[in-house]
Short mmCIF file of C-alpha atoms and ligand atoms in Angstrom, two decimals:
data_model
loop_
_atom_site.label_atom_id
_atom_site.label_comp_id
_atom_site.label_asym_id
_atom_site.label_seq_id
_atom_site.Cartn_x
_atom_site.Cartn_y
_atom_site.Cartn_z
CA UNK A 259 -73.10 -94.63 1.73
CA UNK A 260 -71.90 -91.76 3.87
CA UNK A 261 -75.10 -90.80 6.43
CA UNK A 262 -76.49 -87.17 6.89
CA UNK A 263 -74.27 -86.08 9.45
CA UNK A 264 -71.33 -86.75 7.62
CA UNK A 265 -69.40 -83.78 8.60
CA UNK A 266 -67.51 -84.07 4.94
CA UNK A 267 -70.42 -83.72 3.24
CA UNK A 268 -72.22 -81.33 5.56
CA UNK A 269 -69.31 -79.03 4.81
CA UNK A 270 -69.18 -79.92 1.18
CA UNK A 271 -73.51 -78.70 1.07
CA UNK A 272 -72.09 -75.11 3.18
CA UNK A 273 -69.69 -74.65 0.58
CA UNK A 274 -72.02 -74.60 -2.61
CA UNK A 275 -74.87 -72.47 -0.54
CA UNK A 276 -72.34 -69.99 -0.20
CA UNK A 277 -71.09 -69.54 -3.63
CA UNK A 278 -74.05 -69.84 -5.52
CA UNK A 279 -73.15 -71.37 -8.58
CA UNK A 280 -73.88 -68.96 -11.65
CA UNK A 281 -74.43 -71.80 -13.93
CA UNK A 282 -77.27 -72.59 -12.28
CA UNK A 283 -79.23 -69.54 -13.78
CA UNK A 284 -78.63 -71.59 -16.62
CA UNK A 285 -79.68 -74.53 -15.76
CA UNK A 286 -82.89 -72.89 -13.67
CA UNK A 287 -83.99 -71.03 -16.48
CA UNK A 288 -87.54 -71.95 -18.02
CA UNK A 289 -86.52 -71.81 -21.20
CA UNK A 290 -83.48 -73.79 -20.91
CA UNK A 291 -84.85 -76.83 -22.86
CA UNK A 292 -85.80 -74.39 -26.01
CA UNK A 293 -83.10 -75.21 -28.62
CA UNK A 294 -83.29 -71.23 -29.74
CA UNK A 295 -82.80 -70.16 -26.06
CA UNK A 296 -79.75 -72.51 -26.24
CA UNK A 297 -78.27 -70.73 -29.01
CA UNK A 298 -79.07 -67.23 -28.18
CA UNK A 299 -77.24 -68.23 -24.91
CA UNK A 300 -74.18 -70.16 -25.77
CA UNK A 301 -71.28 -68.84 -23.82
CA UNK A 302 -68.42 -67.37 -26.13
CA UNK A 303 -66.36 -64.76 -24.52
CA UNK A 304 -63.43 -64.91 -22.13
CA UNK A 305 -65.29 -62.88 -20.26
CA UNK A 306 -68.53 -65.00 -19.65
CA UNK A 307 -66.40 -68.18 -19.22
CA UNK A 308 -64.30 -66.98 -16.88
CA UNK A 309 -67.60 -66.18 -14.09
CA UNK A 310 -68.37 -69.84 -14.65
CA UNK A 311 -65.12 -71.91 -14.41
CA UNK A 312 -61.68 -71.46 -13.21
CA UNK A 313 -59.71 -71.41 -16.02
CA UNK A 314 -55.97 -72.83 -16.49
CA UNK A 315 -53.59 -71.07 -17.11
CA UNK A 316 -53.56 -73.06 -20.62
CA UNK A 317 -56.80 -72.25 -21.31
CA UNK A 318 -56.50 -68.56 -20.10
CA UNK A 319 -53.47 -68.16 -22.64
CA UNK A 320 -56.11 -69.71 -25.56
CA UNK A 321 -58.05 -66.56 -25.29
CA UNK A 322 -54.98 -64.56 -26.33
CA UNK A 323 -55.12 -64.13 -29.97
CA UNK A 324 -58.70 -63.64 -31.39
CA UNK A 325 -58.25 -62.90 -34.91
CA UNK A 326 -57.85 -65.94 -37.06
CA UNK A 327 -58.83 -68.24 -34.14
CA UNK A 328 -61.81 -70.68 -34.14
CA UNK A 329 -64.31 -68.84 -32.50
CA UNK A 330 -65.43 -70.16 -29.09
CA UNK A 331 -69.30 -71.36 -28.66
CA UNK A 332 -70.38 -73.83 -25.96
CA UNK A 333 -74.13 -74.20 -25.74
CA UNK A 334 -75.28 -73.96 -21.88
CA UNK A 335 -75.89 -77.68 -21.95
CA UNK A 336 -73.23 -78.81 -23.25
CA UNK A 337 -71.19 -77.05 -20.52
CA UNK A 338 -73.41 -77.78 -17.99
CA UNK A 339 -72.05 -82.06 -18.80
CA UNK A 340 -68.13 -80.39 -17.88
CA UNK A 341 -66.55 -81.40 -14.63
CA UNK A 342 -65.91 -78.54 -13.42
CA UNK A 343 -63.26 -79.46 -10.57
CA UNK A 344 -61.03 -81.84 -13.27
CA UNK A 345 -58.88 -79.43 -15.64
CA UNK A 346 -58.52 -82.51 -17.52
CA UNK A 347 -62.46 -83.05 -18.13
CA UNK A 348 -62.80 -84.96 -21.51
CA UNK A 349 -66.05 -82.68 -22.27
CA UNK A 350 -63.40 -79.30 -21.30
CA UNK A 351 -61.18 -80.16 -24.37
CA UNK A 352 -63.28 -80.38 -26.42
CA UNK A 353 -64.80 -77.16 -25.57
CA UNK A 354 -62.55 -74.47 -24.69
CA UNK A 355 -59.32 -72.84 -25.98
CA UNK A 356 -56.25 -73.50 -24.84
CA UNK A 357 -52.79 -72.59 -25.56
CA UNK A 358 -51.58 -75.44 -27.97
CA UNK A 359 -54.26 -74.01 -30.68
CA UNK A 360 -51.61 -71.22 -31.32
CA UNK A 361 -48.77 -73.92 -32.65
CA UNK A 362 -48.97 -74.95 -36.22
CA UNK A 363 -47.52 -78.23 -36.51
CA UNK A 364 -45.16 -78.56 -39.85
CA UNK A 365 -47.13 -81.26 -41.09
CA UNK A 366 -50.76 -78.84 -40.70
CA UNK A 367 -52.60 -77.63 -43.59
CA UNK A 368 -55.24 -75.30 -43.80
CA UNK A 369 -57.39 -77.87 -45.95
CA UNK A 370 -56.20 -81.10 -44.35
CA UNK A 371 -58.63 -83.08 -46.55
CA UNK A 372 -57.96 -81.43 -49.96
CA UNK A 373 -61.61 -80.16 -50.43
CA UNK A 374 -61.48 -77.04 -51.78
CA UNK A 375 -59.56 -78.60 -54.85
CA UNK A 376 -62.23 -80.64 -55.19
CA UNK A 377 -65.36 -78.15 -54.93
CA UNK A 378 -66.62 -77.75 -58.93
CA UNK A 379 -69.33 -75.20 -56.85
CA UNK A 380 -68.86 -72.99 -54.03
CA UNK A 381 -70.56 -75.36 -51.32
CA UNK A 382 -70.42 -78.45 -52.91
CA UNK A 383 -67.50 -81.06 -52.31
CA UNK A 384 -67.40 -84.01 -55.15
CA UNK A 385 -64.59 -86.52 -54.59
CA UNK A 386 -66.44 -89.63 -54.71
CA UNK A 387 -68.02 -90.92 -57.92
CA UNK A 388 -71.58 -91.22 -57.14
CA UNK A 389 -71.91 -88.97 -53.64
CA UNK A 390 -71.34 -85.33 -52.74
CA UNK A 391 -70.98 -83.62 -49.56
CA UNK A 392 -73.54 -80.33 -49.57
CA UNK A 393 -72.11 -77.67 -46.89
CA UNK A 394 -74.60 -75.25 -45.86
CA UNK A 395 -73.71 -73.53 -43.16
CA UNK A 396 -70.55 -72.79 -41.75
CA UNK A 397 -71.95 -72.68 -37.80
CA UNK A 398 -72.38 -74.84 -34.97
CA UNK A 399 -74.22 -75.16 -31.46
CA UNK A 400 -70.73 -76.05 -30.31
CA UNK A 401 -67.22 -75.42 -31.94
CA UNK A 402 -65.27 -78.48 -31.70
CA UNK A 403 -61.60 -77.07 -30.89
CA UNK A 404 -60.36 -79.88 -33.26
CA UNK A 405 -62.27 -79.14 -36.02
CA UNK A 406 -61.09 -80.52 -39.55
CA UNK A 407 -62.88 -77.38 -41.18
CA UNK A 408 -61.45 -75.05 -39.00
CA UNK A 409 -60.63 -72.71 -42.27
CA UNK A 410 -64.10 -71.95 -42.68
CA UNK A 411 -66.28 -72.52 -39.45
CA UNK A 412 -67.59 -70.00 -36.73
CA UNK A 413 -68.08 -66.97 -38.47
CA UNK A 414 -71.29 -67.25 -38.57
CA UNK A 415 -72.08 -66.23 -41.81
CA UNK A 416 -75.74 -66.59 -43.19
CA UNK A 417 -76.63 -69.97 -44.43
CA UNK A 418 -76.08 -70.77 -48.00
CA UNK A 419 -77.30 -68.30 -50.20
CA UNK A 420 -80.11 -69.08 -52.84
CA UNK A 421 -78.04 -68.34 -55.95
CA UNK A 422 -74.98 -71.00 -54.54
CA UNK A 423 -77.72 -73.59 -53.63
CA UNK A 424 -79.13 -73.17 -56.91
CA UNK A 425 -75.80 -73.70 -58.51
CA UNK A 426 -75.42 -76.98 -56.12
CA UNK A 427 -78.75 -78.04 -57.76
CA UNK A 428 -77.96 -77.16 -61.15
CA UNK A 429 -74.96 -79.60 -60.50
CA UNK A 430 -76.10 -82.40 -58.84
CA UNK A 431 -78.92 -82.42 -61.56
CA UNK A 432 -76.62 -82.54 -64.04
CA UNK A 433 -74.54 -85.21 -62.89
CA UNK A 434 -76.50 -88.00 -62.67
CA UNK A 435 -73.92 -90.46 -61.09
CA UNK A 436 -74.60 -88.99 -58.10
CA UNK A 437 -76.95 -91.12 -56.00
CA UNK A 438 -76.20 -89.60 -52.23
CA UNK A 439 -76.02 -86.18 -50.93
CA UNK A 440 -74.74 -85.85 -47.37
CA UNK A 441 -75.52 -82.40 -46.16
CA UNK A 442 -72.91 -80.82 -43.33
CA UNK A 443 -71.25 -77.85 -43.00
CA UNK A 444 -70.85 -76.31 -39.74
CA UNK A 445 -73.97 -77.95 -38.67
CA UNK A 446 -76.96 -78.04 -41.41
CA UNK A 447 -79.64 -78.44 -37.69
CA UNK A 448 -78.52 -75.17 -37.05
CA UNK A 449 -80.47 -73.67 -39.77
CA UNK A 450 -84.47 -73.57 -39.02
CA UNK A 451 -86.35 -76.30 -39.75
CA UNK A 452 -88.12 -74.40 -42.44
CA UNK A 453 -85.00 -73.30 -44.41
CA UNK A 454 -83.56 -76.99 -44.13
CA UNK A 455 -86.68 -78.10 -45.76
CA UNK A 456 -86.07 -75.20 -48.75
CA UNK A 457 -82.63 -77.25 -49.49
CA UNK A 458 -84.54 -81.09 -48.60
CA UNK A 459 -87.55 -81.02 -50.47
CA UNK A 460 -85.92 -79.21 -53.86
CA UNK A 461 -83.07 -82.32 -53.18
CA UNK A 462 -85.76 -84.83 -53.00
CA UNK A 463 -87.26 -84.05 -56.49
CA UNK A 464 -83.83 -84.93 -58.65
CA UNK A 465 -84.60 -88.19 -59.80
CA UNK A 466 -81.44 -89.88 -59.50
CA UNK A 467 -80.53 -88.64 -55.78
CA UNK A 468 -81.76 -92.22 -54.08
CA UNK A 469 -80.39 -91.07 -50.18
CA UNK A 470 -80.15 -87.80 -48.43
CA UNK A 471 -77.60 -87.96 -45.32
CA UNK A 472 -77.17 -85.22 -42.81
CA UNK A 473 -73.91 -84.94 -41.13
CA UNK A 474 -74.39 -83.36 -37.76
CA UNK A 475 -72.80 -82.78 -33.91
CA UNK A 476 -76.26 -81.10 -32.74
CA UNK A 477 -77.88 -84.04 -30.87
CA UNK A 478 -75.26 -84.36 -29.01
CA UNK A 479 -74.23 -80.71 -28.17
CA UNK A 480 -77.93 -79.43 -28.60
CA UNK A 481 -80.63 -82.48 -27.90
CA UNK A 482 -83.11 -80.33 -27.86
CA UNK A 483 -82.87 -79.29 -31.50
CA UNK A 484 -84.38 -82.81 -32.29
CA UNK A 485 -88.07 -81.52 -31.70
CA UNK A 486 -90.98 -82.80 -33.43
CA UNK A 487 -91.35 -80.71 -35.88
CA UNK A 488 -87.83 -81.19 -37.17
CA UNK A 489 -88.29 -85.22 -37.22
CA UNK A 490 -92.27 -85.11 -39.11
CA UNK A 491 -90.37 -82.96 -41.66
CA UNK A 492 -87.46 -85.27 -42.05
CA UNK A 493 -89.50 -88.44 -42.30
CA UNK A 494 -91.10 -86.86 -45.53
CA UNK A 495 -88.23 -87.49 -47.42
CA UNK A 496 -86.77 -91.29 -46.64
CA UNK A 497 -84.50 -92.32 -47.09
CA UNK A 498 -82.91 -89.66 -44.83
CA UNK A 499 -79.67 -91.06 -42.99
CA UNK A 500 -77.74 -89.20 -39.93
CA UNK A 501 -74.19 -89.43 -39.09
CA UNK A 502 -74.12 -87.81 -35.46
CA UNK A 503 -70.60 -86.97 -34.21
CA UNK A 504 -69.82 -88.32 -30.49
CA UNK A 505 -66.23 -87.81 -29.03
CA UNK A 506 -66.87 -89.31 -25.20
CA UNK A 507 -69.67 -91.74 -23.42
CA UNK A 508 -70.44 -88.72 -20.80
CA UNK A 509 -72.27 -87.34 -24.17
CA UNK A 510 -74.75 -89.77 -23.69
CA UNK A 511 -77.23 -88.33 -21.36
CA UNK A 512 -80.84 -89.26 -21.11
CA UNK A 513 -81.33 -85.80 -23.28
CA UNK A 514 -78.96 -87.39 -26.15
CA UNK A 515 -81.32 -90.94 -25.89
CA UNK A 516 -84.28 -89.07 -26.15
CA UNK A 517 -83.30 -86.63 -29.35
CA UNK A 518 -81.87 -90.14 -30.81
CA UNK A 519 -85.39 -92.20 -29.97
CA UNK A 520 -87.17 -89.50 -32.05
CA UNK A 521 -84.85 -89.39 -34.57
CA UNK A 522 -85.20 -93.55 -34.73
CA UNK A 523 -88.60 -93.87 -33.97
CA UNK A 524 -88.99 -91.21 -37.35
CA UNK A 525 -87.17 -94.15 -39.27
CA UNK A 526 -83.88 -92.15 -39.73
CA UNK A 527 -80.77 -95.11 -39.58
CA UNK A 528 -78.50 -93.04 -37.10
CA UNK A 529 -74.25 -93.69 -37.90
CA UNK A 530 -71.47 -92.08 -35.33
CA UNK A 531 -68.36 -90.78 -36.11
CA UNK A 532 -65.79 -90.51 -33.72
CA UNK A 533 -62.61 -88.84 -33.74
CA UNK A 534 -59.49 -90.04 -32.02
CA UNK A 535 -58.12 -87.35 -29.39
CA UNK A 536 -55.47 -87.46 -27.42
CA UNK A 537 -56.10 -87.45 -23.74
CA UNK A 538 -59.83 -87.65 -24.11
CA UNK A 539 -60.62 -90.65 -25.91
CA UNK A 540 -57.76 -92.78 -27.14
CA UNK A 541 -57.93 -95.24 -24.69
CA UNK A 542 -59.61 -98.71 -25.26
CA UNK A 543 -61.92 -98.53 -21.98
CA UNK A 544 -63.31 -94.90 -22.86
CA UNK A 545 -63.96 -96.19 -26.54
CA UNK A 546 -65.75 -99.65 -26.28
CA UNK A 547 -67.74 -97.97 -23.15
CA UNK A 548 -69.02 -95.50 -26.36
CA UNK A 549 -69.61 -97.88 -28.84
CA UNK A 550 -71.47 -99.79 -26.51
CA UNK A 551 -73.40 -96.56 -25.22
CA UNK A 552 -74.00 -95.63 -28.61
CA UNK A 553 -75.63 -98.92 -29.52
CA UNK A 554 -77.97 -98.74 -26.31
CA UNK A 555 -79.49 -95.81 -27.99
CA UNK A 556 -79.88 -97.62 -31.37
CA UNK A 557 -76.36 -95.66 -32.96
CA UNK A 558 -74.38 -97.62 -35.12
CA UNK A 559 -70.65 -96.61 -34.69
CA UNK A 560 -70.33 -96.26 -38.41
CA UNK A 561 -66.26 -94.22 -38.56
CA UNK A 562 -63.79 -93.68 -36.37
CA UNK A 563 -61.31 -91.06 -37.67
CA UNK A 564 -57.48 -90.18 -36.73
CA UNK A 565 -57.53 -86.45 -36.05
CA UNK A 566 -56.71 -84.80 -39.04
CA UNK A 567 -54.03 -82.20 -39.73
CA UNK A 568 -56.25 -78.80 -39.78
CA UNK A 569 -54.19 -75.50 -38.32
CA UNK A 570 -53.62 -75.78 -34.75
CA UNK A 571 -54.48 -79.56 -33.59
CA UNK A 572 -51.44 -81.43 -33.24
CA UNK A 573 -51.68 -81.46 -29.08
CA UNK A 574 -55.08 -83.48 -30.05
CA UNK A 575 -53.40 -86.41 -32.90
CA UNK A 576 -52.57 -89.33 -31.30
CA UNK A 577 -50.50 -92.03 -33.01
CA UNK A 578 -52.15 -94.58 -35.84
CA UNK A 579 -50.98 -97.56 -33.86
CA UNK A 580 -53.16 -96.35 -31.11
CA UNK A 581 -56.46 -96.87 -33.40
CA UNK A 582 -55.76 -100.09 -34.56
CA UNK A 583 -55.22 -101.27 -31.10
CA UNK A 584 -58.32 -100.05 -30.35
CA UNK A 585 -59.95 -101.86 -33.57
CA UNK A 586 -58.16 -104.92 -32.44
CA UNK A 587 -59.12 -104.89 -28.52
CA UNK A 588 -63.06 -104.50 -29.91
CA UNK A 589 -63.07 -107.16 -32.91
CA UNK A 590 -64.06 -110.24 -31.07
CA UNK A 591 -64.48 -109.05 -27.87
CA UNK A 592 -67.80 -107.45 -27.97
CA UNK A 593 -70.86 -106.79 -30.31
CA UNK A 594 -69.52 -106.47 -34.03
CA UNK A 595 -72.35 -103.97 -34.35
CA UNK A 596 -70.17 -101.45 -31.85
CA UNK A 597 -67.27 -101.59 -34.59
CA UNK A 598 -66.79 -98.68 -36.65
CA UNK A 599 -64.24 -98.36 -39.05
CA UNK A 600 -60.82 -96.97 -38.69
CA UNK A 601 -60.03 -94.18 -41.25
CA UNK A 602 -57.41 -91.49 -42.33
CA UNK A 603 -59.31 -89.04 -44.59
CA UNK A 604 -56.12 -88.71 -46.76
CA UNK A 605 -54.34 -85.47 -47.10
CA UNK A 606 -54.40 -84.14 -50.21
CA UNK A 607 -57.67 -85.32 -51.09
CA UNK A 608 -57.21 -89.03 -51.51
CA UNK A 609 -60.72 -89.54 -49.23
CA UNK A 610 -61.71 -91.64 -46.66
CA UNK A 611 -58.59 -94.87 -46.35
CA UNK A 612 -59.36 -97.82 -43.93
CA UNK A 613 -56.35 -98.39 -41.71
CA UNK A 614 -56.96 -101.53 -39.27
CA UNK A 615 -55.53 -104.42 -37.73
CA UNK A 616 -54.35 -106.85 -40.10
CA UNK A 617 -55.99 -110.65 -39.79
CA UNK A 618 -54.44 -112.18 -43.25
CA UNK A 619 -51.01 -113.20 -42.08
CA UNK A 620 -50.22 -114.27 -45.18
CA UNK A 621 -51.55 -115.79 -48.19
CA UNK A 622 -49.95 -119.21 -49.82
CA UNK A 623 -50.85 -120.80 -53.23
CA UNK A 624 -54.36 -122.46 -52.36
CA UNK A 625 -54.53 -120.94 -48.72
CA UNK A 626 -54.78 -118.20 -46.87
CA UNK A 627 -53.33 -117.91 -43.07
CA UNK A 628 -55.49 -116.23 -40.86
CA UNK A 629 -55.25 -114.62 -37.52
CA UNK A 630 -58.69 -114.17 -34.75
CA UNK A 631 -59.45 -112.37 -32.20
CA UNK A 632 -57.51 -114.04 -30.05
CA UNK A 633 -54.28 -114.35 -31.96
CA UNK A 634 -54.56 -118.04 -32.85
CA UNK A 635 -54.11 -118.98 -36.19
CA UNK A 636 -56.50 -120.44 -38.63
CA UNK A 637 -55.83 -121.62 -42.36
CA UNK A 638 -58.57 -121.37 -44.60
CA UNK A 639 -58.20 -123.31 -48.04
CA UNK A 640 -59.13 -122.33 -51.24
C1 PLP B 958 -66.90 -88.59 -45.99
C2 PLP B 958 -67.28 -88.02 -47.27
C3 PLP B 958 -68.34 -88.56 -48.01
C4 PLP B 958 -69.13 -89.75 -47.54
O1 PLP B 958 -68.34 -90.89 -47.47
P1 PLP B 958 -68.95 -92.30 -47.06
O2 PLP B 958 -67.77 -93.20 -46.93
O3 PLP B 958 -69.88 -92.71 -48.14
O4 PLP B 958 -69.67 -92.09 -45.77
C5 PLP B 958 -68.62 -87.98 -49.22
N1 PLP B 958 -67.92 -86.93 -49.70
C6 PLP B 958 -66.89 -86.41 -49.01
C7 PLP B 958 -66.14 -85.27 -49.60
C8 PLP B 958 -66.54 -86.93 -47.78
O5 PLP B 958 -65.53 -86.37 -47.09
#
């Protein structure tokens, strides 16, 4: 413990009075903890950013072209969780521009996941038999700088129209294999909670949708979205699932464990996914620490993804042996309940393929060789 007159710190307390911090009008405004404020406040010019951090010369050069790049948005919380003094801050890289977003990688596509091709309905992505992904909006508290759907984010275009959801409806209605609509965009708790309830409640009256899932980064960039008039309106329509995208543990503030106890507490099952990023989580430490953090919070770590190939994100991709080590440093070693699964969402449209560490060594006639956790071997007989 260092004591008052530490003259380190004494000199450390002279240097903030001086410079008065200007995210602290921010973080001392009254209305800070009003998710609308939030919004109406998120910082997305060079020239805001640039009064409240000192910017790299990586990140300055990110600002360069502005036509065709992923718009910047960082909501005031979510910057006020960056490390300000540590260029490398895992929260930073997520957040701003840099440089590297300018290469396109020869592997990139504009549609890493082959979506569009399978989109019978503007809006509407059906690739799976009985589920279909609903996107809504095409905006976000925060823009995720290694976003899969960087093609069509940040413009900030007004929600779905009527006449496109109607045509999503018309569809899902008449396609009655499809049991599970998972609603994402951009961010669908972006829109208001009245205009999310237009899309919910005409959902919830097609008889053979049995699940609605919302796919969603605001609790964790914008806690204080997850009010309660948002969670009374959601509990109306169980089962209601949420898929909340974490990258780091430093996410996990006691704002995050609050939005996700009301979220809980309304009876929504809460699932994280998790993409693999170079330099900011792809290390086995970082990730069980956010499993585990996750779970604290009552957060099932339900995917893990490698980074896929969208415009621009190569300096992010890390290599697939890198995220089956991780699987195979947490299998065994701590709760299975913090173990997502590993997947490539194929390119080309193949979906979602689990990659992990492999535990049948081999398989003989009337047994089967097995490997644990700890690399013994084990033969099981059939
Ligand atoms: C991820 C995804 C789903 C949901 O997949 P689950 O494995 O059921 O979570 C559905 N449709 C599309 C197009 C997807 O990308």
């Amino acid at each position: 413990m260092s004591s008052p007159f530490d003259p380190h710190l004494e000199n450390n307390n002279l240097a903030t009075n001086l410079q008065a911090d200007p995210l602290d009008n921010y973080l001392s405004d009254p209305e800070f903890h009003n998710w609308k404020w939030q919004i109406a406040n998120r910082i997305t010019s060079f020239k805001e950013i640039k009064k409240l951090i000192t910017l790299t010369p990586e990140e300055k050069d990110g600002f360069r072209k502005s036509k065709g790049r992923l718009a910047m948005a960082i909501t005031p919380y979510f910057f006020s969780l960056i490390d300000k003094t540590d260029p490398n801050c895992p929260i930073r890289k997520q957040a701003i521009p840099r440089i590297d977003e300018l290469t396109v990688s020869g592997s990139e596509m504009l549609d890493p996941c082959g979506e569009d091709s399978h989109t019978p309905v503007p809006g509407l992505v059906h690739r799976y038999p009985d589920r279909a992904l609903l996107l809504v909006t095409d905006s976000c508290a925060m823009y995720c700088r290694y976003c899969t759907r960087n093609r069509i984010v940040g413009e900030e275009r007004p929600p779905m129209s009527i006449k496109n959801f109607d045509k999503a409806y018309k569809y899902i209605m008449k396609n009655n294999s499809i049991r599970d609509i998972l609603i994402s965009g951009g961010d669908p708790l972006m829109l208001t909670t009245d205009h999310l309830e237009q899309y919910i409640s005409k959902l919830s009256k097609i008889p053979h949708l049995e699940m609605i899932r919302i796919g969603t980064r605001v609790p964790a960039t914008l806690p204080m979205r997850i009010n309660d008039k948002l969670v009374t309106m959601l509990k109306k329509y169980h089962p209601v699932y949420m898929s909340i995208h974490f990258s780091h543990p430093r996410e996990i503030t006691p704002e995050v464990a609050e939005a996700c106890a009301k979220l809980s507490d309304a009876g929504i099952p809460l699932g994280s996914q998790t993409v693999l990023l170079n330099g900011i989580n792809n290390d086995l430490a970082t990730m069980t620490e956010l499993f585990k953090k996750l779970l604290t919070i009552r957060v099932r770590p339900y995917y893990m993804y490698q980074c896929d190939p969208a415009l621009g994100t190569s300096h992010f991709r890390t290599p697939v042996k890198q995220g089956i080590d991780i699987i195979d440093g947490l299998r065994g070693h701590t709760t299975g309940y913090a173990i997502p699964t590993f997947v490539i969402d194929a390119p080309g449209g193949g979906g979602k393929i689990p990659v992990g560490p492999e535990n049948v060594v081999r398989t003989e006639p009337g047994k089967i060789v097995l490997k644990n956790y700890q690399g013994k071997i084990y033969e099981y007989s059939e």
